[in-house]
Amino acid sequence: MTAASTPTMRQLVPILFGHAAFQQLNAACELGLFEYLHRAPGACAESVAAGTGLSMHSTRVLLLGTTSLGLTTKGPDDGYRNCAVVEEAFREGSWQVLRDIVEFQARIAYLPAMDYAESLRTGENIGIRHFPGDTQDLYTRLANTEGLEQLFYRCMNSWSTLSNPVLLQGVDYSQVRRVLDVGGGDAVNAIALASAHEHLRITVLDRPGALEVAKEKIARHGLADRIDTHAADLFDDAYPPGHDCVLFAHQLVIWTPEQNKALLGKAFDALDDGQRVLVFNAFSDDDGTGPLYAGLDSVYFSTLPFRGSTLYPWRDYEEWLRHCGFSEINRITIDSWTPHGVIEAYRG
Ligand SMILES: C[S@@+](CC[C@H](N)C(=O)[O-])C[C@H]1O[C@@H](n2cnc3c(N)ncnc32)[C@H](O)[C@@H]1O
C-alpha cells in the first residue's frame, strides 16, 4: 500500500548515508544551530560561527550538511534560516519534544542499531549489550546506568506527547470512569488523559523505578487526587480491581505475540462485560509494505526492548483480541505523520 517506488542510484544516497544524515541533524541540535538561527534568522556563516562557538571550517561543514538535507536554507543574501518544520516547532512550543526525540535516537537507539543484522540472525535483541545488566529487557537495565532512567523517561515522554492526540481525542471516554494504564511509565498519558477528560480517574501500573518519576510528575501537575500509582509486574502480579478500561500504551510493541495474548487475557479477566481495552502505539500496515516510519523504527524494536519486539500490523492485534474473547474491535486513527493509532475492543 505504502511501498516506496524502486530507488534510482541518486535516491540511494540518503539511504547509503542514513547514519550521516542523522548525525547532521543530531550535531545541529547538540551545537545549538537551530536555536541560534531561530534567534537570528538570515545570519551569515560568520555570525553562525560566532553564535555557536564553532570554527569557520566546522560551521561551513555543518551548514553544508544541514542545508543539503533541507534542514536549513541559504538565501540569495547568503543568510541561513531554519526550515519551515523546525520554525513551526519553535512557534507551537514543540521544539523540546523534537529535541528529546533526536536525543533518544542518539543516546539510546543509535549504537544498538549496529547490531540489527545480528539481532535478525539470532532473533535476539542483541543491541541490549550496550546497556549493562544481565536481564533480557531494556527496562530492567535502565537503573544500572546513572541518569539513564531519567533520560529514557524524558525522551519516552516526548514520544508519547507527540503521538498521543489520537488517544486523547480519538476515543470516546464518556462511558469510562477509571482507567488502568498498564506500563504507564512516567504517567505521561495518564496526565494528558486526566487533563483532557476531567471525569477520569487513572491508575498507573509500572515498575517502582518508573513510578518514582511518575509520582513526582503527577504531583507537579496537581493531579494526585485523580491519578494513583501501583507498583507491580505487569505479567506476574494481579491487576488492581475497580477499573472499567485497561490501557496498553506503547506496551504491546515490546512483547511477543504469546506474551501479548497473555496480557490481553489479563485485561479481559480484569474487566466486566461491556468494558473496554485500549491499545495505543504505532502500527505497521496489514500488507507489510510500510509505512516508512514503521519500517525504520523496526530497527530499534529488533535490537533493543526485548526479543521479538516489533511494530505489529493492526490485524495481529485484532486476532489476539478475538482470541482473548473481545468483540466490537475498532481501529481509531487521526491524520498524523506518525502511524500511531488506537485499537479499542469490548469484553462481552
Ligand atoms: C515503552 S515504555 C511506555 C511508557 C508509557 N506507557 C508511554 O506510552 O509513554 C514501557 C513501560 O513498560 C514498563 N514495563 C516494562 N516491563 C514491565 C513489567 N514487567 N512490569 C511493569 N512494567 C513494565 C516500563 O517500565 C516502561 O515504563
Coordinates of N, CA and C and ligand atoms in Angstrom, one line a residue, residues 137 139 152-153 156-157 160 181-186 188-189 205-207 210 232-235 249-251 254-255 280, ligand 1:
D137 N 15.4 -7.6 29.1 CA 14.6 -6.5 28.5 C 15.3 -5.2 28.9
Y139 N 14.1 -2.3 29.9 CA 13.6 -1.5 31.0 C 14.2 -1.8 32.4
F152 N 15.7 8.1 29.7 CA 14.7 7.3 28.9 C 13.3 7.9 29.1
Y153 N 12.9 8.2 30.3 CA 11.5 8.6 30.6 C 11.3 10.1 30.0
M156 N 10.9 9.2 26.3 CA 9.7 8.5 26.1 C 8.5 9.4 26.3
N157 N 8.6 10.3 27.2 CA 7.5 11.3 27.5 C 7.3 12.1 26.2
S160 N 5.5 10.1 23.5 CA 4.1 9.9 23.8 C 3.4 11.2 23.6
D181 N -3.7 2.1 33.5 CA -2.7 2.4 32.5 C -1.5 1.4 32.7
V182 N -1.5 0.3 32.0 CA -0.6 -0.8 32.3 C 0.8 -0.5 31.7
G183 N 1.8 -0.4 32.5 CA 3.1 0.0 32.0 C 3.1 1.5 31.6
G184 N 2.5 2.3 32.5 CA 2.2 3.7 32.2 C 3.4 4.6 32.3
G185 N 4.6 4.0 32.7 CA 5.8 4.8 32.6 C 5.8 6.0 33.6
D186 N 6.1 7.2 33.1 CA 6.2 8.4 33.9 C 4.8 9.1 34.0
V188 N 2.9 9.9 31.5 CA 2.7 11.0 30.5 C 1.3 10.9 29.9
N189 N 0.8 9.7 29.6 CA -0.5 9.6 29.1 C -1.6 9.7 30.1
L205 N 0.2 1.7 36.5 CA 0.9 0.5 37.0 C 2.2 0.4 36.3
D206 N 3.3 0.2 37.0 CA 4.6 0.1 36.4 C 5.6 -0.4 37.5
R207 N 6.9 -0.5 37.1 CA 7.9 -0.9 38.0 C 8.2 0.3 39.0
A210 N 10.1 3.5 37.6 CA 9.3 4.3 36.7 C 8.3 5.2 37.5
A232 N 3.8 -2.9 40.3 CA 3.6 -4.3 40.1 C 4.3 -4.7 38.8
D233 N 4.4 -6.0 38.7 CA 4.9 -6.6 37.5 C 3.7 -6.9 36.6
L234 N 3.8 -6.4 35.4 CA 2.5 -6.5 34.6 C 2.2 -7.9 34.1
F235 N 3.2 -8.8 34.2 CA 2.9 -10.2 33.8 C 2.5 -11.0 35.0
A249 N -0.4 1.4 26.6 CA 0.2 2.4 25.7 C 1.7 2.1 25.5
H250 N 2.0 2.0 24.2 CA 3.4 1.7 23.8 C 3.9 0.5 24.6
Q251 N 3.1 -0.5 24.8 CA 3.4 -1.6 25.6 C 3.4 -2.9 24.8
I254 N 6.4 -4.2 22.7 CA 7.6 -4.7 23.3 C 7.6 -6.2 23.3
W255 N 6.5 -6.9 23.4 CA 6.5 -8.3 23.7 C 6.1 -9.2 22.5
F280 N -2.7 1.4 22.4 CA -2.2 2.7 21.7 C -0.7 2.5 21.5
Ligands
LIG1 C1 7.8 1.9 26.1 S1 7.5 2.3 27.8 C2 5.9 3.0 27.7 C3 5.6 4.0 28.8 C4 4.2 4.7 28.6 N1 3.1 3.8 28.6 C5 4.2 5.6 27.4 O1 3.4 5.3 26.5 O2 5.0 6.5 27.3 C6 7.1 0.7 28.5 C7 6.9 0.8 30.0 O3 6.5 -0.5 30.4 C8 7.1 -0.7 31.7 N2 7.4 -2.2 31.9 C9 8.1 -3.0 31.2 N3 8.1 -4.2 31.7 C10 7.4 -4.2 32.8 C11 7.0 -5.2 33.8 N4 7.4 -6.4 33.7 N5 6.2 -4.8 34.8 C12 5.7 -3.5 34.9 N6 6.1 -2.5 34.0 C13 6.9 -2.9 33.0 C14 8.4 0.0 31.6 O4 8.9 0.3 32.9 C15 8.0 1.3 30.8 O5 7.6 2.3 31.7

